[in-house]
CSV table of N, CA and C in Angstrom, one decimal:
chain,number,residue,atom,x,y,z
P,1,GLN,N,-54.4,-55.8,15.3
P,1,GLN,CA,-54.7,-54.9,16.1
P,1,GLN,C,-55.7,-55.6,16.9
P,2,VAL,N,-55.6,-54.9,18.5
P,2,VAL,CA,-56.7,-55.6,19.3
P,2,VAL,C,-57.2,-54.2,19.9
P,3,GLN,N,-58.7,-54.9,20.4
P,3,GLN,CA,-60.0,-53.7,20.5
P,3,GLN,C,-60.3,-54.2,22.6
P,4,LEU,N,-59.9,-53.1,23.3
P,4,LEU,CA,-59.6,-53.3,24.6
P,4,LEU,C,-61.6,-53.4,25.9
P,5,VAL,N,-61.8,-53.8,26.2
P,5,VAL,CA,-62.7,-53.4,27.3
P,5,VAL,C,-63.3,-53.6,28.6
P,6,GLU,N,-62.6,-52.7,29.8
P,6,GLU,CA,-62.9,-52.5,31.1
P,6,GLU,C,-63.8,-53.0,31.4
P,7,SER,N,-63.7,-53.8,32.6
P,7,SER,CA,-64.7,-54.3,33.4
P,7,SER,C,-64.3,-54.1,35.0
P,8,GLY,N,-65.3,-54.3,36.2
P,8,GLY,CA,-65.4,-54.0,37.2
P,8,GLY,C,-65.3,-53.4,38.5
P,9,GLY,N,-65.0,-51.6,37.6
P,9,GLY,CA,-65.1,-51.3,38.7
P,9,GLY,C,-66.5,-51.1,39.4
P,10,GLY,N,-66.4,-49.9,40.5
P,10,GLY,CA,-67.4,-49.3,41.3
P,10,GLY,C,-67.6,-48.7,42.3
P,11,LEU,N,-67.8,-48.7,43.6
P,11,LEU,CA,-68.2,-47.9,44.1
P,11,LEU,C,-67.7,-48.9,45.9
P,12,VAL,N,-66.9,-48.8,46.1
P,12,VAL,CA,-65.8,-49.4,47.4
P,12,VAL,C,-65.6,-48.7,48.9
P,13,GLN,N,-65.8,-49.2,49.9
P,13,GLN,CA,-65.1,-48.5,50.7
P,13,GLN,C,-63.8,-48.7,50.8
P,14,ALA,N,-63.0,-47.4,51.9
P,14,ALA,CA,-61.4,-48.0,52.0
P,14,ALA,C,-61.4,-49.0,52.9
P,15,GLY,N,-59.9,-49.6,52.1
P,15,GLY,CA,-59.8,-51.4,52.2
P,15,GLY,C,-60.7,-52.1,52.3
P,16,GLY,N,-61.4,-52.4,51.0
P,16,GLY,CA,-62.2,-52.8,50.6
P,16,GLY,C,-61.7,-53.4,49.7
P,17,SER,N,-61.7,-54.5,48.7
P,17,SER,CA,-61.4,-55.0,47.7
P,17,SER,C,-62.6,-54.8,45.8
P,18,LEU,N,-61.3,-55.1,44.6
P,18,LEU,CA,-62.2,-55.1,43.4
P,18,LEU,C,-61.6,-55.7,42.5
P,19,ARG,N,-61.8,-56.6,41.8
P,19,ARG,CA,-61.2,-57.0,40.5
P,19,ARG,C,-61.4,-56.3,39.6
P,20,LEU,N,-61.0,-55.8,38.0
P,20,LEU,CA,-60.5,-55.4,37.4
P,20,LEU,C,-60.3,-56.4,36.4
P,21,SER,N,-61.2,-56.5,35.6
P,21,SER,CA,-61.1,-57.5,33.6
P,21,SER,C,-60.4,-56.3,32.9
P,22,CYS,N,-59.6,-56.9,31.8
P,22,CYS,CA,-59.9,-56.3,30.7
P,22,CYS,C,-59.5,-57.2,30.0
P,23,ALA,N,-61.1,-57.5,28.8
P,23,ALA,CA,-61.3,-58.4,27.5
P,23,ALA,C,-60.7,-58.0,26.7
P,24,ALA,N,-59.7,-58.8,26.0
P,24,ALA,CA,-59.6,-58.3,24.5
P,24,ALA,C,-59.9,-59.0,23.2
P,25,SER,N,-60.2,-58.2,22.1
P,25,SER,CA,-60.9,-59.2,21.4
P,25,SER,C,-59.9,-59.3,19.9
P,26,GLY,N,-59.6,-60.6,19.2
P,26,GLY,CA,-58.7,-61.0,18.6
P,26,GLY,C,-58.2,-61.8,19.1
P,27,ARG,N,-57.4,-62.6,17.9
P,27,ARG,CA,-57.0,-63.7,18.2
P,27,ARG,C,-55.4,-63.6,18.2
P,28,THR,N,-54.7,-62.5,19.0
P,28,THR,CA,-53.6,-62.5,18.9
P,28,THR,C,-52.7,-61.8,20.4
P,29,PHE,N,-54.2,-62.2,20.9
P,29,PHE,CA,-54.0,-61.5,22.5
P,29,PHE,C,-52.9,-61.7,23.1
P,30,SER,N,-52.4,-63.1,23.3
P,30,SER,CA,-51.1,-63.9,24.2
P,30,SER,C,-50.2,-63.4,23.4
P,31,SER,N,-50.2,-62.2,22.4
P,31,SER,CA,-48.8,-61.8,22.0
P,31,SER,C,-48.7,-60.2,22.4
P,32,TYR,N,-49.3,-59.3,23.2
P,32,TYR,CA,-49.4,-58.8,23.8
P,32,TYR,C,-48.9,-58.6,25.2
P,33,HIS,N,-48.1,-57.4,25.0
P,33,HIS,CA,-48.2,-57.0,26.5
P,33,HIS,C,-49.0,-56.2,27.1
P,34,MET,N,-49.4,-56.0,28.7
P,34,MET,CA,-50.6,-55.8,28.9
P,34,MET,C,-50.2,-54.7,29.9
P,35,GLY,N,-51.2,-53.4,30.2
P,35,GLY,CA,-50.4,-52.4,31.3
P,35,GLY,C,-52.0,-51.9,31.6
P,36,TRP,N,-51.9,-51.8,33.1
P,36,TRP,CA,-53.5,-51.1,33.4
P,36,TRP,C,-52.6,-49.9,34.3
P,37,PHE,N,-53.5,-48.4,33.3
P,37,PHE,CA,-53.2,-47.3,34.2
P,37,PHE,C,-54.3,-46.6,35.2
P,38,ARG,N,-54.5,-45.8,35.5
P,38,ARG,CA,-54.9,-44.8,35.7
P,38,ARG,C,-55.3,-43.4,36.6
P,39,GLN,N,-56.6,-42.7,36.2
P,39,GLN,CA,-56.4,-41.3,35.9
P,39,GLN,C,-57.4,-40.4,36.8
P,40,ALA,N,-56.8,-39.6,37.7
P,40,ALA,CA,-58.2,-39.2,38.6
P,40,ALA,C,-58.2,-37.5,38.2
P,41,PRO,N,-59.1,-36.9,38.4
P,41,PRO,CA,-59.2,-35.8,38.2
P,41,PRO,C,-58.6,-35.1,38.5
P,42,GLY,N,-58.0,-34.3,36.9
P,42,GLY,CA,-57.0,-32.9,37.5
P,42,GLY,C,-55.9,-33.7,37.1
P,43,LYS,N,-56.0,-34.8,37.2
P,43,LYS,CA,-54.2,-35.3,37.0
P,43,LYS,C,-54.0,-35.6,35.9
P,44,GLU,N,-52.8,-36.0,35.5
P,44,GLU,CA,-52.0,-37.0,34.6
P,44,GLU,C,-52.4,-38.8,34.6
P,45,ARG,N,-52.6,-39.1,33.7
P,45,ARG,CA,-52.6,-40.6,33.0
P,45,ARG,C,-51.5,-41.5,34.0
P,46,GLU,N,-51.3,-42.5,35.6
P,46,GLU,CA,-50.6,-42.6,35.6
P,46,GLU,C,-49.9,-43.7,35.5
P,47,PHE,N,-48.8,-44.4,35.4
P,47,PHE,CA,-48.6,-46.3,35.5
P,47,PHE,C,-49.1,-47.0,36.8
P,48,ALA,N,-49.7,-48.9,36.5
P,48,ALA,CA,-50.2,-48.7,38.1
P,48,ALA,C,-49.6,-50.1,37.8
P,49,ALA,N,-49.5,-51.0,37.1
P,49,ALA,CA,-49.1,-53.1,36.6
P,49,ALA,C,-48.9,-53.0,35.3
P,50,ALA,N,-47.6,-53.1,35.0
P,50,ALA,CA,-47.8,-54.5,33.3
P,50,ALA,C,-47.5,-55.7,33.5
P,51,ILE,N,-47.5,-56.7,32.8
P,51,ILE,CA,-47.4,-58.4,32.5
P,51,ILE,C,-47.0,-58.2,31.7
P,52,THR,N,-45.5,-58.9,30.9
P,52,THR,CA,-45.3,-59.3,29.5
P,52,THR,C,-46.4,-60.6,29.1
P,53,TRP,N,-46.0,-60.4,28.0
P,53,TRP,CA,-47.2,-61.5,27.4
P,53,TRP,C,-47.2,-62.5,27.7
P,54,SER,N,-46.3,-63.2,28.0
P,54,SER,CA,-46.7,-64.8,28.8
P,54,SER,C,-46.7,-64.6,30.4
P,55,GLY,N,-46.9,-63.3,31.1
P,55,GLY,CA,-47.0,-63.4,32.3
P,55,GLY,C,-45.6,-63.6,33.1
P,56,GLY,N,-44.6,-63.8,32.8
P,56,GLY,CA,-43.6,-64.4,33.4
P,56,GLY,C,-42.9,-62.8,34.1
P,57,SER,N,-43.6,-62.1,34.1
P,57,SER,CA,-42.7,-60.8,34.1
P,57,SER,C,-44.1,-59.6,34.6
P,58,THR,N,-44.1,-59.1,35.3
P,58,THR,CA,-44.7,-58.6,36.2
P,58,THR,C,-44.0,-56.5,36.8
P,59,VAL,N,-44.6,-55.9,36.5
P,59,VAL,CA,-43.9,-54.5,37.6
P,59,VAL,C,-45.0,-53.6,37.8
P,60,TYR,N,-45.1,-53.4,39.1
P,60,TYR,CA,-45.9,-52.2,39.5
P,60,TYR,C,-45.6,-51.0,39.9
P,61,ALA,N,-46.0,-50.1,40.1
P,61,ALA,CA,-46.1,-49.0,40.8
P,61,ALA,C,-45.8,-48.6,42.4
P,62,ASP,N,-45.0,-48.2,42.8
P,62,ASP,CA,-44.9,-48.1,44.2
P,62,ASP,C,-45.5,-48.2,45.1
P,63,SER,N,-47.0,-47.3,44.8
P,63,SER,CA,-48.1,-46.7,45.3
P,63,SER,C,-49.3,-47.4,45.4
P,64,VAL,N,-49.0,-48.9,44.4
P,64,VAL,CA,-49.6,-50.2,44.9
P,64,VAL,C,-49.3,-51.0,45.3
P,65,LYS,N,-47.5,-51.3,44.8
P,65,LYS,CA,-46.7,-52.5,45.4
P,65,LYS,C,-47.1,-52.9,46.4
P,66,GLY,N,-47.6,-54.8,46.8
P,66,GLY,CA,-48.4,-55.4,47.9
P,66,GLY,C,-49.7,-55.0,48.4
P,67,ARG,N,-50.2,-54.3,47.2
P,67,ARG,CA,-51.9,-54.4,47.6
P,67,ARG,C,-52.0,-54.6,45.7
P,68,PHE,N,-51.7,-54.8,44.9
P,68,PHE,CA,-52.9,-54.5,43.6
P,68,PHE,C,-52.1,-56.1,43.2
P,69,THR,N,-52.5,-57.3,42.3
P,69,THR,CA,-51.7,-57.9,41.3
P,69,THR,C,-52.4,-57.8,39.8
P,70,ILE,N,-51.5,-57.6,39.1
P,70,ILE,CA,-51.9,-58.3,37.6
P,70,ILE,C,-51.6,-59.8,37.1
P,71,SER,N,-52.4,-60.2,36.7
P,71,SER,CA,-52.6,-61.7,36.3
P,71,SER,C,-53.4,-61.4,34.4
P,72,ARG,N,-53.1,-62.6,33.8
P,72,ARG,CA,-53.6,-62.4,32.5
P,72,ARG,C,-54.2,-64.1,32.4
P,73,ASP,N,-55.0,-64.3,31.5
P,73,ASP,CA,-55.1,-65.7,31.3
P,73,ASP,C,-55.3,-65.6,29.7
P,74,ASN,N,-54.8,-66.1,28.7
P,74,ASN,CA,-54.4,-65.9,27.7
P,74,ASN,C,-55.4,-66.8,26.7
P,75,ALA,N,-56.3,-67.8,27.2
P,75,ALA,CA,-56.5,-69.1,26.4
P,75,ALA,C,-58.2,-67.5,27.2
P,76,LYS,N,-58.3,-67.3,27.8
P,76,LYS,CA,-59.6,-66.5,28.0
P,76,LYS,C,-59.5,-64.6,27.0
P,77,ASN,N,-58.4,-64.9,26.8
P,77,ASN,CA,-57.9,-63.3,26.1
P,77,ASN,C,-58.3,-61.7,27.2
P,78,THR,N,-57.5,-62.4,28.4
P,78,THR,CA,-58.0,-61.4,29.3
P,78,THR,C,-57.2,-60.9,30.7
P,79,VAL,N,-57.1,-59.6,30.8
P,79,VAL,CA,-56.4,-59.6,31.7
P,79,VAL,C,-57.0,-58.9,33.3
P,80,TYR,N,-56.2,-59.1,33.9
P,80,TYR,CA,-57.0,-58.5,35.2
P,80,TYR,C,-56.3,-58.0,36.6
P,81,LEU,N,-57.2,-56.9,37.1
P,81,LEU,CA,-56.3,-56.2,38.3
P,81,LEU,C,-57.1,-56.9,39.2
P,82,GLU,N,-56.0,-57.4,41.0
P,82,GLU,CA,-56.8,-57.2,41.9
P,82,GLU,C,-56.1,-56.8,42.7
P,83,MET,N,-57.2,-55.8,43.3
P,83,MET,CA,-57.1,-54.9,44.0
P,83,MET,C,-57.4,-54.6,45.2
P,84,ASN,N,-56.3,-54.3,46.4
P,84,ASN,CA,-56.7,-55.3,48.2
P,84,ASN,C,-56.4,-54.1,48.6
P,85,SER,N,-57.2,-54.5,50.1
P,85,SER,CA,-56.7,-52.6,50.8
P,85,SER,C,-57.1,-51.6,49.9
P,86,LEU,N,-57.6,-51.0,49.5
P,86,LEU,CA,-58.1,-49.9,48.9
P,86,LEU,C,-58.3,-49.0,49.5
P,87,LYS,N,-57.8,-47.6,48.9
P,87,LYS,CA,-57.1,-46.3,49.8
P,87,LYS,C,-58.0,-45.3,48.7
P,88,PRO,N,-58.4,-44.3,48.9
P,88,PRO,CA,-59.2,-43.2,49.0
P,88,PRO,C,-58.5,-42.6,47.5
P,89,GLU,N,-57.2,-42.5,47.9
P,89,GLU,CA,-56.3,-41.8,46.7
P,89,GLU,C,-56.6,-43.2,45.4
P,90,ASP,N,-56.6,-43.6,45.7
P,90,ASP,CA,-56.8,-45.0,44.8
P,90,ASP,C,-58.3,-44.6,43.3
P,91,THR,N,-58.5,-44.1,43.8
P,91,THR,CA,-60.3,-43.2,43.1
P,91,THR,C,-59.2,-42.6,41.7
P,92,ALA,N,-60.3,-43.4,40.9
P,92,ALA,CA,-59.6,-43.1,39.4
P,92,ALA,C,-60.0,-43.8,38.2
P,93,VAL,N,-60.1,-43.5,36.9
P,93,VAL,CA,-60.5,-43.9,36.1
P,93,VAL,C,-59.5,-45.0,35.6
P,94,TYR,N,-60.0,-46.2,35.8
P,94,TYR,CA,-58.7,-47.1,35.8
P,94,TYR,C,-58.8,-47.9,33.7
P,95,TYR,N,-57.6,-47.7,33.1
P,95,TYR,CA,-57.7,-48.2,31.4
P,95,TYR,C,-56.7,-49.6,31.7
P,96,CYS,N,-57.1,-50.1,30.8
P,96,CYS,CA,-55.8,-51.6,30.7
P,96,CYS,C,-55.5,-50.7,28.7
P,97,ALA,N,-54.1,-51.2,28.9
P,97,ALA,CA,-53.3,-50.8,27.6
P,97,ALA,C,-53.0,-52.1,27.2
P,98,ALA,N,-52.2,-52.4,25.5
P,98,ALA,CA,-51.8,-53.2,24.8
P,98,ALA,C,-50.4,-52.7,24.1
P,99,ASP,N,-49.6,-53.8,24.1
P,99,ASP,CA,-48.7,-53.6,23.2
P,99,ASP,C,-47.7,-54.4,22.8
P,100,ARG,N,-47.2,-54.7,21.7
P,100,ARG,CA,-46.5,-55.7,21.2
P,100,ARG,C,-44.7,-55.7,21.6
P,101,GLY,N,-44.6,-54.5,21.7
P,101,GLY,CA,-43.2,-54.5,21.9
P,101,GLY,C,-42.4,-53.3,23.4
P,102,TYR,N,-43.4,-53.1,24.4
P,102,TYR,CA,-43.3,-52.0,25.6
P,102,TYR,C,-43.9,-53.1,26.5
P,103,SER,N,-43.5,-53.3,27.5
P,103,SER,CA,-44.3,-53.5,28.3
P,103,SER,C,-43.7,-52.8,30.0
P,104,GLY,N,-43.7,-51.6,29.7
P,104,GLY,CA,-42.9,-50.6,30.8
P,104,GLY,C,-44.2,-49.8,31.4
P,105,THR,N,-43.6,-48.8,31.8
P,105,THR,CA,-44.6,-47.5,32.8
P,105,THR,C,-44.8,-46.3,32.0
P,106,LEU,N,-44.2,-46.2,30.8
P,106,LEU,CA,-44.8,-45.1,30.1
P,106,LEU,C,-46.0,-45.0,29.3
P,107,PRO,N,-46.8,-44.7,29.6
P,107,PRO,CA,-48.2,-44.7,28.8
P,107,PRO,C,-48.1,-44.2,27.3
P,108,SER,N,-47.5,-43.3,27.3
P,108,SER,CA,-47.2,-42.8,26.0
P,108,SER,C,-46.4,-43.7,24.3
P,109,ARG,N,-46.0,-45.0,24.9
P,109,ARG,CA,-45.5,-46.0,24.9
P,109,ARG,C,-46.4,-47.9,24.1
P,110,TYR,N,-47.9,-47.4,24.8
P,110,TYR,CA,-49.1,-48.1,24.5
P,110,TYR,C,-49.9,-48.2,23.3
P,111,GLY,N,-50.1,-48.6,22.7
P,111,GLY,CA,-51.0,-48.4,21.9
P,111,GLY,C,-52.1,-48.8,21.1
P,112,TYR,N,-52.9,-49.6,22.2
P,112,TYR,CA,-54.0,-49.5,22.0
P,112,TYR,C,-54.9,-49.7,24.3
P,113,TRP,N,-55.6,-48.7,23.1
P,113,TRP,CA,-56.6,-48.5,24.6
P,113,TRP,C,-57.8,-48.6,25.0
P,114,GLY,N,-58.2,-49.2,26.6
P,114,GLY,CA,-59.9,-49.3,26.6
P,114,GLY,C,-60.4,-47.8,26.6
P,115,GLN,N,-61.4,-48.4,27.6
P,115,GLN,CA,-62.7,-46.8,27.4
P,115,GLN,C,-62.5,-46.3,28.7
P,116,GLY,N,-61.7,-47.6,29.8
P,116,GLY,CA,-62.1,-47.1,31.0
P,116,GLY,C,-62.9,-47.6,31.8
P,117,THR,N,-62.3,-47.8,33.0
P,117,THR,CA,-63.8,-48.2,34.1
P,117,THR,C,-63.5,-47.0,35.7
P,118,GLN,N,-64.1,-46.8,36.1
P,118,GLN,CA,-64.0,-45.6,37.3
P,118,GLN,C,-64.3,-46.7,38.4
P,119,VAL,N,-63.7,-46.5,39.6
P,119,VAL,CA,-63.0,-46.7,40.6
P,119,VAL,C,-63.4,-45.5,41.5
P,120,THR,N,-63.8,-45.9,42.3
P,120,THR,CA,-64.4,-44.8,43.7
P,120,THR,C,-64.2,-45.9,44.9
P,121,VAL,N,-63.7,-45.1,45.6
P,121,VAL,CA,-63.1,-45.4,47.1
P,121,VAL,C,-63.2,-44.3,47.8
P,122,SER,N,-64.5,-44.8,48.7
P,122,SER,CA,-64.6,-43.9,49.6
P,122,SER,C,-64.3,-43.8,51.6
P,123,SER,N,-63.7,-42.8,51.9
P,123,SER,CA,-63.8,-43.5,53.3
P,123,SER,C,-64.5,-43.6,54.1
């Protein structure tokens, strides 16, 4: 089992950058694939980025490709989401998720979730 805690959200102007962190508890973090999702008010939770347990493979939603970068440090039990060139439409609560067997885009396939961190991009 793994517990996840996100941090790093905040208010930023359009064009700015933020780096989100997701710290995981437990000694088996390196065996989990990790994902970042986001949910804007009144909308469904949507996929942003995912990374395999080793960090060897990543996948991005088209809406963030080229602007966001997912990475992980297994020694620190942490996964990151570097967000650049932020747009007002990136405003959402951002969640990290973990699963041992799945590293794709469907939120229903991830077994563990954090509580989320708010990102607000002003125009």
